Amino acid sequence: MNRILVINPGSTSTKFAIYHDEENVFEKTLRHSGEELKDFPTVASQYEFRKETILNSLKENNVELRFDIIVGRGGLLHPLQSGAIEVNELMKSELLVAKWGEHACNLGALIADNLAKAFNCRAIVADPVVVDEMTDVAHISGHPTFPRKSIFHALNQKAIARKYSKDCGKAYEDLNLIIAHIGGGVSVAAHCKGKAIDANNALSYGAFSPERSGTMPSTELVKLCFSGKHTEHEIQRMLCGKGGLIAHLNSNDAREVEARIAQGDKHAELVYHAMAYNIAKEIGAMMAVLKGECDAILLTGGIAYSKPFTQYIIDMVGKLAPVKIYAGEDELGALAAYGISVMNGGSCDTYTEYKA
C-alpha cells in the first residue's frame, strides 16, 4: 500500500488529502482570508505559512506523519508534456522568482519538496497548468511577438477525459473530445486521440470567467495602458483577478449571481448569459480544430453544477456532439493517481528531472 499526500494550493485555499493507494482516507480544505495573506509580498513567500497550516491540521487530527510520496499541483513552468515530474532545485528556483508567471499553483512544488525532505520521501508534480500538446499551427498568433501559449486546467481536464473514457468503455487515445473547465478560470481544449492539441490560455485569452476578463479588444486595451490612469499592476489585475463577473457584478460567486437573477436582476442575467455564450463560442472553435469529428463535449468545474448555466451552453452546442456534465473537479484524486503510478513504476512516470 502506498501512502500519498497530495497538495493543491488555490488563491485563497489550500486543499490536501491523504490516500492509501486509490482510497481517500483524509481530506481537508483550509481557507485563507485576505487579512491572513495581505502581508505576503509574493505568492512564493506564502509557502512557509501554507506548509505550517497543513502540518498543524494534520497534527490536530492526529494523522500519522509518514508518507511514501508527496504530490503537488504543478505550477507555471516552461511548457511540458503531460505526466509526472520530479521536483528539483531548478524547478524550485524558477517558482520562487516566478520566472514563468505568478500563481498560487506555484506553491504546490515548493510545499511538496519541503515536506518530502522532512519525511524522507519523494516529491513530484503532475500535469501542471503549462502542459503543452498544442500543434505548431495552434501556437501562431497574428504577431510573432505574441505566440499563443498553452496554460489550461490540464490536471482536471486530463482526469475528466480519462473518466469519460472509462465510462464509455473506450481508450482516451481513441477519442476526440472538447472539454470546458468552468470555474474561477475557464479553459476550453480540443483533445484529439489523447492529446490536447489546442486550448485557450486560461490566464489571458478566451471566454471571460468569474475572475478573468478573457479576450479583450486590443486597441482599446493599448489606449488604456498608455492613458496614465492605471499602473501596470492595476491593469494586470483588471485582466486576471478583477475581471469577468467581478468587474461586471462585483461578485465572483456564481451562486450569488444566480440568486440575484432569481430576484429579477436583469443586468446580472445578461452578464451571466454572456459568460455562457462566450464559453459556447470557444467550444464551437474547438469543433473546427477537430474538423467536426467530436465524440463528446464535456463540461466540468465548479460552475458545471449550475443547471441553468450548463443548459444555456447545451442549447448552443448540443447539436454538435453529445454533451456530458462532470461537475466539480477531482484534482486531488488525479494527483494521487500519478503518485501511485510513479511509485509502481507505471507509464505516468514520464519525467525524472526538470531541465531548463
mmCIF file of C-alpha atoms in Angstrom:
data_model
loop_
_atom_site.group_PDB
_atom_site.id
_atom_site.type_symbol
_atom_site.label_atom_id
_atom_site.label_comp_id
_atom_site.label_asym_id
_atom_site.label_seq_id
_atom_site.Cartn_x
_atom_site.Cartn_y
_atom_site.Cartn_z
ATOM 1 C CA MET A 1 0.000 0.000 0.000
ATOM 2 C CA ASN A 2 1.293 3.458 -0.974
ATOM 3 C CA ARG A 3 0.650 6.303 1.459
ATOM 4 C CA ILE A 4 0.339 9.510 -0.569
ATOM 5 C CA LEU A 5 -0.027 13.147 0.474
ATOM 6 C CA VAL A 6 -1.452 15.375 -2.263
ATOM 7 C CA ILE A 7 -1.480 19.175 -2.140
ATOM 8 C CA ASN A 8 -3.486 21.595 -4.308
ATOM 9 C CA PRO A 9 -2.991 25.291 -3.413
ATOM 10 C CA GLY A 10 -5.516 27.849 -4.633
ATOM 11 C CA SER A 11 -5.528 31.625 -4.402
ATOM 12 C CA THR A 12 -7.433 31.662 -1.082
ATOM 13 C CA SER A 13 -7.388 27.999 -0.081
ATOM 14 C CA THR A 14 -5.093 25.017 0.355
ATOM 15 C CA LYS A 15 -6.642 21.622 -0.369
ATOM 16 C CA PHE A 16 -4.814 18.480 0.654
ATOM 17 C CA ALA A 17 -5.594 14.829 1.190
ATOM 18 C CA ILE A 18 -4.035 11.522 2.174
ATOM 19 C CA TYR A 19 -4.578 8.464 0.014
ATOM 20 C CA HIS A 20 -3.882 4.830 0.693
ATOM 21 C CA ASP A 21 -3.437 3.959 -2.963
ATOM 22 C CA GLU A 22 -6.832 4.878 -4.509
ATOM 23 C CA GLU A 23 -8.630 5.309 -1.164
ATOM 24 C CA ASN A 24 -9.022 8.852 0.150
ATOM 25 C CA VAL A 25 -8.630 8.449 3.930
ATOM 26 C CA PHE A 26 -8.338 12.113 4.940
ATOM 27 C CA GLU A 27 -9.172 15.356 3.153
ATOM 28 C CA LYS A 28 -9.162 18.974 4.235
ATOM 29 C CA THR A 29 -9.670 22.405 2.690
ATOM 30 C CA LEU A 30 -8.020 25.268 4.559
ATOM 31 C CA ARG A 31 -9.396 28.739 3.820
ATOM 32 C CA HIS A 32 -7.094 31.771 3.908
ATOM 33 C CA SER A 33 -8.592 35.206 4.447
ATOM 34 C CA GLY A 34 -7.352 38.325 2.740
ATOM 35 C CA GLU A 35 -6.203 39.541 6.151
ATOM 36 C CA GLU A 36 -4.004 36.444 6.572
ATOM 37 C CA LEU A 37 -2.386 36.842 3.167
ATOM 38 C CA LYS A 38 -2.103 40.626 2.866
ATOM 39 C CA ASP A 39 1.401 40.884 4.327
ATOM 40 C CA PHE A 40 2.979 38.414 1.885
ATOM 41 C CA PRO A 41 4.570 40.417 -0.950
ATOM 42 C CA THR A 42 4.514 37.469 -3.397
ATOM 43 C CA VAL A 43 2.734 34.160 -3.774
ATOM 44 C CA ALA A 44 6.007 32.273 -3.266
ATOM 45 C CA SER A 45 6.546 33.989 0.082
ATOM 46 C CA GLN A 46 3.386 32.264 1.374
ATOM 47 C CA TYR A 47 4.809 28.778 1.141
ATOM 48 C CA GLU A 48 6.180 28.520 4.686
ATOM 49 C CA PHE A 49 2.862 29.789 6.088
ATOM 50 C CA ARG A 50 0.833 27.379 3.981
ATOM 51 C CA LYS A 51 3.108 24.453 4.795
ATOM 52 C CA GLU A 52 2.659 25.115 8.508
ATOM 53 C CA THR A 53 -1.130 25.257 8.165
ATOM 54 C CA ILE A 54 -1.046 21.785 6.572
ATOM 55 C CA LEU A 55 1.208 20.388 9.291
ATOM 56 C CA ASN A 56 -0.880 21.929 12.052
ATOM 57 C CA SER A 57 -4.055 20.484 10.569
ATOM 58 C CA LEU A 58 -2.503 17.016 10.289
ATOM 59 C CA LYS A 59 -1.342 17.165 13.912
ATOM 60 C CA GLU A 60 -4.693 18.467 15.166
ATOM 61 C CA ASN A 61 -6.383 15.498 13.501
ATOM 62 C CA ASN A 62 -3.813 13.015 14.860
ATOM 63 C CA VAL A 63 -2.735 11.980 11.368
ATOM 64 C CA GLU A 64 0.382 9.821 11.187
ATOM 65 C CA LEU A 65 3.167 11.860 9.557
ATOM 66 C CA ARG A 66 4.521 9.145 7.306
ATOM 67 C CA PHE A 67 4.352 9.215 3.521
ATOM 68 C CA ASP A 68 5.827 7.346 0.574
ATOM 69 C CA ILE A 69 5.400 10.196 -1.891
ATOM 70 C CA ILE A 70 4.075 13.765 -1.872
ATOM 71 C CA VAL A 71 2.392 15.115 -4.996
ATOM 72 C CA GLY A 72 1.858 18.842 -5.522
ATOM 73 C CA ARG A 73 -0.168 20.570 -8.192
ATOM 74 C CA GLY A 74 2.196 21.783 -10.896
ATOM 75 C CA GLY A 75 2.800 25.491 -11.323
ATOM 76 C CA LEU A 76 3.807 27.956 -14.017
ATOM 77 C CA LEU A 77 6.968 26.497 -15.565
ATOM 78 C CA HIS A 78 8.196 26.281 -19.135
ATOM 79 C CA PRO A 79 5.980 24.178 -21.444
ATOM 80 C CA LEU A 80 5.902 20.486 -20.516
ATOM 81 C CA GLN A 81 4.269 17.305 -21.751
ATOM 82 C CA SER A 82 1.554 15.635 -19.728
ATOM 83 C CA GLY A 83 2.827 13.439 -16.927
ATOM 84 C CA ALA A 84 4.654 13.440 -13.608
ATOM 85 C CA ILE A 85 7.933 15.205 -12.953
ATOM 86 C CA GLU A 86 10.315 15.094 -10.008
ATOM 87 C CA VAL A 87 10.742 18.346 -8.092
ATOM 88 C CA ASN A 88 14.353 19.560 -8.216
ATOM 89 C CA GLU A 89 16.367 22.662 -7.347
ATOM 90 C CA LEU A 90 15.974 24.237 -10.805
ATOM 91 C CA MET A 91 12.195 23.927 -10.655
ATOM 92 C CA LYS A 92 12.080 25.433 -7.168
ATOM 93 C CA SER A 93 14.395 28.324 -8.085
ATOM 94 C CA GLU A 94 12.182 29.263 -11.047
ATOM 95 C CA LEU A 95 8.996 29.070 -8.969
ATOM 96 C CA LEU A 96 10.472 31.152 -6.157
ATOM 97 C CA VAL A 97 11.153 34.074 -8.504
ATOM 98 C CA ALA A 98 8.030 33.426 -10.606
ATOM 99 C CA LYS A 99 10.185 33.188 -13.737
ATOM 100 C CA TRP A 100 7.271 31.974 -15.856
ATOM 101 C CA GLY A 101 4.483 33.771 -14.000
ATOM 102 C CA GLU A 102 2.949 34.060 -10.548
ATOM 103 C CA HIS A 103 0.041 31.879 -9.472
ATOM 104 C CA ALA A 104 -0.962 30.023 -6.314
ATOM 105 C CA CYS A 105 -0.369 26.680 -8.059
ATOM 106 C CA ASN A 106 3.374 27.509 -7.925
ATOM 107 C CA LEU A 107 3.225 26.677 -4.228
ATOM 108 C CA GLY A 108 2.467 23.008 -4.884
ATOM 109 C CA ALA A 109 6.031 22.012 -5.745
ATOM 110 C CA LEU A 110 7.580 24.208 -3.049
ATOM 111 C CA ILE A 111 5.442 22.771 -0.244
ATOM 112 C CA ALA A 112 5.728 19.195 -1.532
ATOM 113 C CA ASP A 113 9.519 19.364 -1.683
ATOM 114 C CA ASN A 114 9.876 20.891 1.776
ATOM 115 C CA LEU A 115 7.638 18.256 3.367
ATOM 116 C CA ALA A 116 9.257 15.441 1.390
ATOM 117 C CA LYS A 117 12.647 16.368 2.819
ATOM 118 C CA ALA A 118 11.168 16.336 6.330
ATOM 119 C CA PHE A 119 9.535 12.933 5.815
ATOM 120 C CA ASN A 120 12.332 11.408 3.702
ATOM 121 C CA CYS A 121 10.237 10.635 0.625
ATOM 122 C CA ARG A 122 9.843 11.685 -2.998
ATOM 123 C CA ALA A 123 8.204 14.885 -4.231
ATOM 124 C CA ILE A 124 6.637 15.247 -7.658
ATOM 125 C CA VAL A 125 4.204 17.487 -9.519
ATOM 126 C CA ALA A 126 1.802 16.236 -12.164
ATOM 127 C CA ASP A 127 0.041 17.679 -15.208
ATOM 128 C CA PRO A 128 0.969 21.296 -14.455
ATOM 129 C CA VAL A 129 -1.071 24.088 -15.993
ATOM 130 C CA VAL A 130 1.648 24.541 -18.645
ATOM 131 C CA VAL A 131 1.143 21.123 -20.249
ATOM 132 C CA ASP A 132 1.667 21.872 -23.945
ATOM 133 C CA GLU A 133 0.455 19.404 -26.566
ATOM 134 C CA MET A 134 -0.686 22.093 -28.998
ATOM 135 C CA THR A 135 0.119 21.700 -32.673
ATOM 136 C CA ASP A 136 2.635 24.056 -34.293
ATOM 137 C CA VAL A 137 -0.075 25.925 -36.178
ATOM 138 C CA ALA A 138 -2.068 26.437 -32.958
ATOM 139 C CA HIS A 139 0.855 28.368 -31.439
ATOM 140 C CA ILE A 140 0.835 31.032 -34.153
ATOM 141 C CA SER A 141 -0.967 34.302 -33.401
ATOM 142 C CA GLY A 142 -1.237 37.416 -35.551
ATOM 143 C CA HIS A 143 2.186 38.681 -34.474
ATOM 144 C CA PRO A 144 5.404 36.732 -33.767
ATOM 145 C CA THR A 145 5.970 38.697 -30.559
ATOM 146 C CA PHE A 146 2.820 37.152 -29.076
ATOM 147 C CA PRO A 147 2.725 33.371 -29.649
ATOM 148 C CA ARG A 148 -0.287 31.504 -28.256
ATOM 149 C CA LYS A 149 0.710 29.723 -25.048
ATOM 150 C CA SER A 150 -0.824 26.630 -23.520
ATOM 151 C CA ILE A 151 -1.998 27.416 -19.990
ATOM 152 C CA PHE A 152 -5.129 25.491 -19.079
ATOM 153 C CA HIS A 153 -6.615 23.224 -16.416
ATOM 154 C CA ALA A 154 -4.593 20.255 -17.646
ATOM 155 C CA LEU A 155 -4.828 18.228 -14.436
ATOM 156 C CA ASN A 156 -8.625 18.224 -14.233
ATOM 157 C CA GLN A 157 -9.170 18.107 -17.989
ATOM 158 C CA LYS A 158 -6.956 15.026 -18.376
ATOM 159 C CA ALA A 159 -8.628 13.377 -15.371
ATOM 160 C CA ILE A 160 -12.110 14.042 -16.777
ATOM 161 C CA ALA A 161 -11.051 12.748 -20.192
ATOM 162 C CA ARG A 162 -9.875 9.504 -18.606
ATOM 163 C CA LYS A 163 -13.060 9.263 -16.523
ATOM 164 C CA TYR A 164 -15.270 9.698 -19.579
ATOM 165 C CA SER A 165 -13.166 7.158 -21.475
ATOM 166 C CA LYS A 166 -13.703 4.636 -18.711
ATOM 167 C CA ASP A 167 -17.427 5.402 -18.581
ATOM 168 C CA CYS A 168 -17.882 4.827 -22.314
ATOM 169 C CA GLY A 169 -15.549 1.830 -22.487
ATOM 170 C CA LYS A 170 -13.075 3.372 -24.920
ATOM 171 C CA ALA A 171 -9.453 4.456 -24.688
ATOM 172 C CA TYR A 172 -8.713 8.177 -24.294
ATOM 173 C CA GLU A 173 -6.284 7.743 -27.192
ATOM 174 C CA ASP A 174 -9.171 6.669 -29.443
ATOM 175 C CA LEU A 175 -11.455 9.621 -28.711
ATOM 176 C CA ASN A 176 -11.917 13.208 -29.864
ATOM 177 C CA LEU A 177 -13.242 15.363 -27.010
ATOM 178 C CA ILE A 178 -13.900 19.016 -26.269
ATOM 179 C CA ILE A 179 -13.589 19.745 -22.561
ATOM 180 C CA ALA A 180 -14.613 23.005 -20.891
ATOM 181 C CA HIS A 181 -13.400 23.591 -17.334
ATOM 182 C CA ILE A 182 -15.666 26.262 -15.855
ATOM 183 C CA GLY A 183 -14.563 27.668 -12.509
ATOM 184 C CA GLY A 184 -12.768 30.789 -11.281
ATOM 185 C CA GLY A 185 -10.937 30.496 -14.595
ATOM 186 C CA VAL A 186 -12.230 28.962 -17.804
ATOM 187 C CA SER A 187 -10.323 26.774 -20.237
ATOM 188 C CA VAL A 188 -11.687 25.011 -23.305
ATOM 189 C CA ALA A 189 -9.493 22.449 -25.045
ATOM 190 C CA ALA A 190 -9.690 20.128 -28.034
ATOM 191 C CA HIS A 191 -8.444 16.647 -27.125
ATOM 192 C CA CYS A 192 -7.526 14.620 -30.204
ATOM 193 C CA LYS A 193 -6.593 10.970 -29.643
ATOM 194 C CA GLY A 194 -5.114 11.545 -26.191
ATOM 195 C CA LYS A 195 -3.526 14.978 -26.763
ATOM 196 C CA ALA A 196 -4.876 18.462 -26.010
ATOM 197 C CA ILE A 197 -3.954 19.882 -29.414
ATOM 198 C CA ASP A 198 -5.407 23.354 -28.804
ATOM 199 C CA ALA A 199 -6.656 25.325 -25.805
ATOM 200 C CA ASN A 200 -7.328 28.887 -24.799
ATOM 201 C CA ASN A 201 -4.956 30.447 -22.276
ATOM 202 C CA ALA A 202 -6.959 30.443 -19.049
ATOM 203 C CA LEU A 203 -4.968 33.404 -17.692
ATOM 204 C CA SER A 204 -5.012 35.532 -20.824
ATOM 205 C CA TYR A 205 -7.497 34.908 -23.613
ATOM 206 C CA GLY A 206 -10.656 33.000 -24.369
ATOM 207 C CA ALA A 207 -14.044 33.238 -22.661
ATOM 208 C CA PHE A 208 -14.284 35.509 -19.629
ATOM 209 C CA SER A 209 -14.808 33.878 -16.246
ATOM 210 C CA PRO A 210 -15.814 34.855 -12.702
ATOM 211 C CA GLU A 211 -12.381 36.462 -12.153
ATOM 212 C CA ARG A 212 -10.743 36.894 -15.582
ATOM 213 C CA SER A 213 -11.510 39.161 -18.500
ATOM 214 C CA GLY A 214 -10.554 36.725 -21.255
ATOM 215 C CA THR A 215 -10.008 38.084 -24.772
ATOM 216 C CA MET A 216 -10.195 41.888 -24.803
ATOM 217 C CA PRO A 217 -10.407 44.455 -27.649
ATOM 218 C CA SER A 218 -6.687 45.042 -28.230
ATOM 219 C CA THR A 219 -6.764 48.646 -29.487
ATOM 220 C CA GLU A 220 -8.826 49.842 -26.525
ATOM 221 C CA LEU A 221 -6.571 47.944 -24.140
ATOM 222 C CA VAL A 222 -3.453 49.582 -25.601
ATOM 223 C CA LYS A 223 -5.011 53.039 -25.215
ATOM 224 C CA LEU A 224 -5.837 52.310 -21.589
ATOM 225 C CA CYS A 225 -2.287 51.129 -20.907
ATOM 226 C CA PHE A 226 -0.890 54.464 -22.139
ATOM 227 C CA SER A 227 -3.597 56.673 -20.647
ATOM 228 C CA GLY A 228 -1.669 57.228 -17.418
ATOM 229 C CA LYS A 229 -4.785 56.349 -15.414
ATOM 230 C CA HIS A 230 -3.604 52.937 -14.208
ATOM 231 C CA THR A 231 -0.395 51.234 -13.163
ATOM 232 C CA GLU A 232 0.757 48.059 -14.898
ATOM 233 C CA HIS A 233 -0.248 46.063 -11.805
ATOM 234 C CA GLU A 234 -3.742 47.565 -11.846
ATOM 235 C CA ILE A 235 -4.245 46.666 -15.499
ATOM 236 C CA GLN A 236 -2.922 43.147 -14.927
ATOM 237 C CA ARG A 237 -5.470 42.769 -12.127
ATOM 238 C CA MET A 238 -8.223 44.060 -14.419
ATOM 239 C CA LEU A 239 -7.369 41.228 -16.798
ATOM 240 C CA CYS A 240 -6.801 38.464 -14.247
ATOM 241 C CA GLY A 241 -8.218 38.576 -10.734
ATOM 242 C CA LYS A 242 -10.565 41.549 -11.003
ATOM 243 C CA GLY A 243 -12.120 40.891 -14.412
ATOM 244 C CA GLY A 244 -15.128 38.904 -15.583
ATOM 245 C CA LEU A 245 -18.057 38.660 -13.193
ATOM 246 C CA ILE A 246 -16.193 40.644 -10.528
ATOM 247 C CA ALA A 247 -15.793 43.616 -12.884
ATOM 248 C CA HIS A 248 -19.382 43.479 -14.124
ATOM 249 C CA LEU A 249 -21.233 42.420 -10.971
ATOM 250 C CA ASN A 250 -18.768 42.829 -8.084
ATOM 251 C CA SER A 251 -19.017 39.106 -7.310
ATOM 252 C CA ASN A 252 -17.085 36.002 -8.371
ATOM 253 C CA ASP A 253 -19.672 33.668 -6.820
ATOM 254 C CA ALA A 254 -21.907 32.097 -9.461
ATOM 255 C CA ARG A 255 -24.404 31.056 -6.794
ATOM 256 C CA GLU A 256 -24.786 34.643 -5.649
ATOM 257 C CA VAL A 257 -25.224 35.806 -9.234
ATOM 258 C CA GLU A 258 -27.927 33.194 -9.814
ATOM 259 C CA ALA A 259 -29.696 34.332 -6.641
ATOM 260 C CA ARG A 260 -29.666 37.906 -7.974
ATOM 261 C CA ILE A 261 -31.086 36.692 -11.275
ATOM 262 C CA ALA A 262 -33.862 34.828 -9.409
ATOM 263 C CA GLN A 263 -34.719 38.124 -7.698
ATOM 264 C CA GLY A 264 -35.143 39.834 -11.070
ATOM 265 C CA ASP A 265 -31.701 41.379 -11.679
ATOM 266 C CA LYS A 266 -31.734 41.652 -15.491
ATOM 267 C CA HIS A 267 -28.204 43.025 -15.755
ATOM 268 C CA ALA A 268 -26.826 40.074 -13.787
ATOM 269 C CA GLU A 269 -28.786 37.750 -16.073
ATOM 270 C CA LEU A 270 -27.334 39.374 -19.195
ATOM 271 C CA VAL A 271 -23.735 39.176 -17.975
ATOM 272 C CA TYR A 272 -24.142 35.605 -16.731
ATOM 273 C CA HIS A 273 -25.599 34.543 -20.057
ATOM 274 C CA ALA A 274 -22.761 36.345 -21.828
ATOM 275 C CA MET A 275 -20.232 34.227 -19.953
ATOM 276 C CA ALA A 276 -22.010 31.028 -21.021
ATOM 277 C CA TYR A 277 -22.346 32.422 -24.554
ATOM 278 C CA ASN A 278 -18.596 33.028 -24.776
ATOM 279 C CA ILE A 279 -17.790 29.538 -23.475
ATOM 280 C CA ALA A 280 -20.096 28.048 -26.089
ATOM 281 C CA LYS A 281 -18.306 30.042 -28.798
ATOM 282 C CA GLU A 282 -14.960 28.629 -27.607
ATOM 283 C CA ILE A 283 -16.436 25.133 -27.828
ATOM 284 C CA GLY A 284 -17.515 25.878 -31.396
ATOM 285 C CA ALA A 285 -13.987 26.992 -32.251
ATOM 286 C CA MET A 286 -12.556 23.740 -30.885
ATOM 287 C CA MET A 287 -15.057 21.813 -33.008
ATOM 288 C CA ALA A 288 -13.355 23.408 -36.031
ATOM 289 C CA VAL A 289 -9.958 22.328 -34.650
ATOM 290 C CA LEU A 290 -11.249 18.729 -34.581
ATOM 291 C CA LYS A 291 -12.627 19.157 -38.127
ATOM 292 C CA GLY A 292 -16.126 18.444 -36.898
ATOM 293 C CA GLU A 293 -15.240 14.988 -35.585
ATOM 294 C CA CYS A 294 -16.035 15.045 -31.867
ATOM 295 C CA ASP A 295 -17.220 12.127 -29.747
ATOM 296 C CA ALA A 296 -18.408 14.254 -26.819
ATOM 297 C CA ILE A 297 -18.366 17.692 -25.225
ATOM 298 C CA LEU A 298 -17.596 17.516 -21.508
ATOM 299 C CA LEU A 299 -18.435 20.306 -19.043
ATOM 300 C CA THR A 300 -16.557 20.270 -15.743
ATOM 301 C CA GLY A 301 -15.511 22.598 -12.914
ATOM 302 C CA GLY A 302 -17.499 24.159 -10.083
ATOM 303 C CA ILE A 303 -19.951 26.128 -12.230
ATOM 304 C CA ALA A 304 -20.891 22.929 -14.083
ATOM 305 C CA TYR A 305 -23.090 22.229 -11.032
ATOM 306 C CA SER A 306 -25.390 25.000 -12.265
ATOM 307 C CA LYS A 307 -28.157 23.519 -14.414
ATOM 308 C CA PRO A 308 -29.286 26.894 -15.851
ATOM 309 C CA PHE A 309 -25.726 27.761 -16.858
ATOM 310 C CA THR A 310 -24.895 24.401 -18.434
ATOM 311 C CA GLN A 311 -28.283 24.300 -20.162
ATOM 312 C CA TYR A 312 -27.521 27.631 -21.848
ATOM 313 C CA ILE A 313 -24.330 26.092 -23.259
ATOM 314 C CA ILE A 314 -26.092 22.865 -24.240
ATOM 315 C CA ASP A 315 -28.733 24.852 -26.119
ATOM 316 C CA MET A 316 -25.941 26.423 -28.191
ATOM 317 C CA VAL A 317 -23.681 23.414 -28.836
ATOM 318 C CA GLY A 318 -25.828 20.356 -28.169
ATOM 319 C CA LYS A 319 -26.312 19.662 -31.898
ATOM 320 C CA LEU A 320 -22.542 19.487 -32.458
ATOM 321 C CA ALA A 321 -21.913 16.443 -30.243
ATOM 322 C CA PRO A 322 -23.349 14.745 -27.145
ATOM 323 C CA VAL A 323 -22.799 16.845 -24.012
ATOM 324 C CA LYS A 324 -21.924 15.211 -20.691
ATOM 325 C CA ILE A 325 -21.532 17.020 -17.377
ATOM 326 C CA TYR A 326 -18.853 16.134 -14.832
ATOM 327 C CA ALA A 327 -19.490 18.842 -12.256
ATOM 328 C CA GLY A 328 -16.743 19.864 -9.838
ATOM 329 C CA GLU A 329 -13.224 18.530 -10.085
ATOM 330 C CA ASP A 330 -11.201 15.695 -8.621
ATOM 331 C CA GLU A 331 -7.740 17.182 -8.851
ATOM 332 C CA LEU A 332 -6.712 15.602 -5.553
ATOM 333 C CA GLY A 333 -7.651 12.166 -6.882
ATOM 334 C CA ALA A 334 -5.834 12.879 -10.143
ATOM 335 C CA LEU A 335 -2.682 13.846 -8.240
ATOM 336 C CA ALA A 336 -2.933 10.679 -6.154
ATOM 337 C CA ALA A 337 -3.253 8.565 -9.310
ATOM 338 C CA TYR A 338 0.039 9.971 -10.557
ATOM 339 C CA GLY A 339 1.628 9.246 -7.181
ATOM 340 C CA ILE A 340 0.502 5.616 -7.360
ATOM 341 C CA SER A 341 1.766 5.256 -10.913
ATOM 342 C CA VAL A 342 5.173 6.713 -10.088
ATOM 343 C CA MET A 343 5.569 4.507 -7.019
ATOM 344 C CA ASN A 344 4.583 1.453 -9.048
ATOM 345 C CA GLY A 345 6.800 2.382 -11.997
ATOM 346 C CA GLY A 346 3.841 2.929 -14.318
ATOM 347 C CA SER A 347 3.533 4.824 -17.562
ATOM 348 C CA CYS A 348 2.784 8.128 -15.824
ATOM 349 C CA ASP A 349 6.359 8.261 -14.532
ATOM 350 C CA THR A 350 7.307 10.238 -17.632
ATOM 351 C CA TYR A 351 9.912 12.560 -16.166
ATOM 352 C CA THR A 352 12.698 12.112 -13.645
ATOM 353 C CA GLU A 353 14.288 15.542 -13.981
ATOM 354 C CA TYR A 354 13.158 19.071 -14.730
ATOM 355 C CA LYS A 355 15.511 20.718 -17.207
ATOM 356 C CA ALA A 356 15.883 24.274 -18.454
#
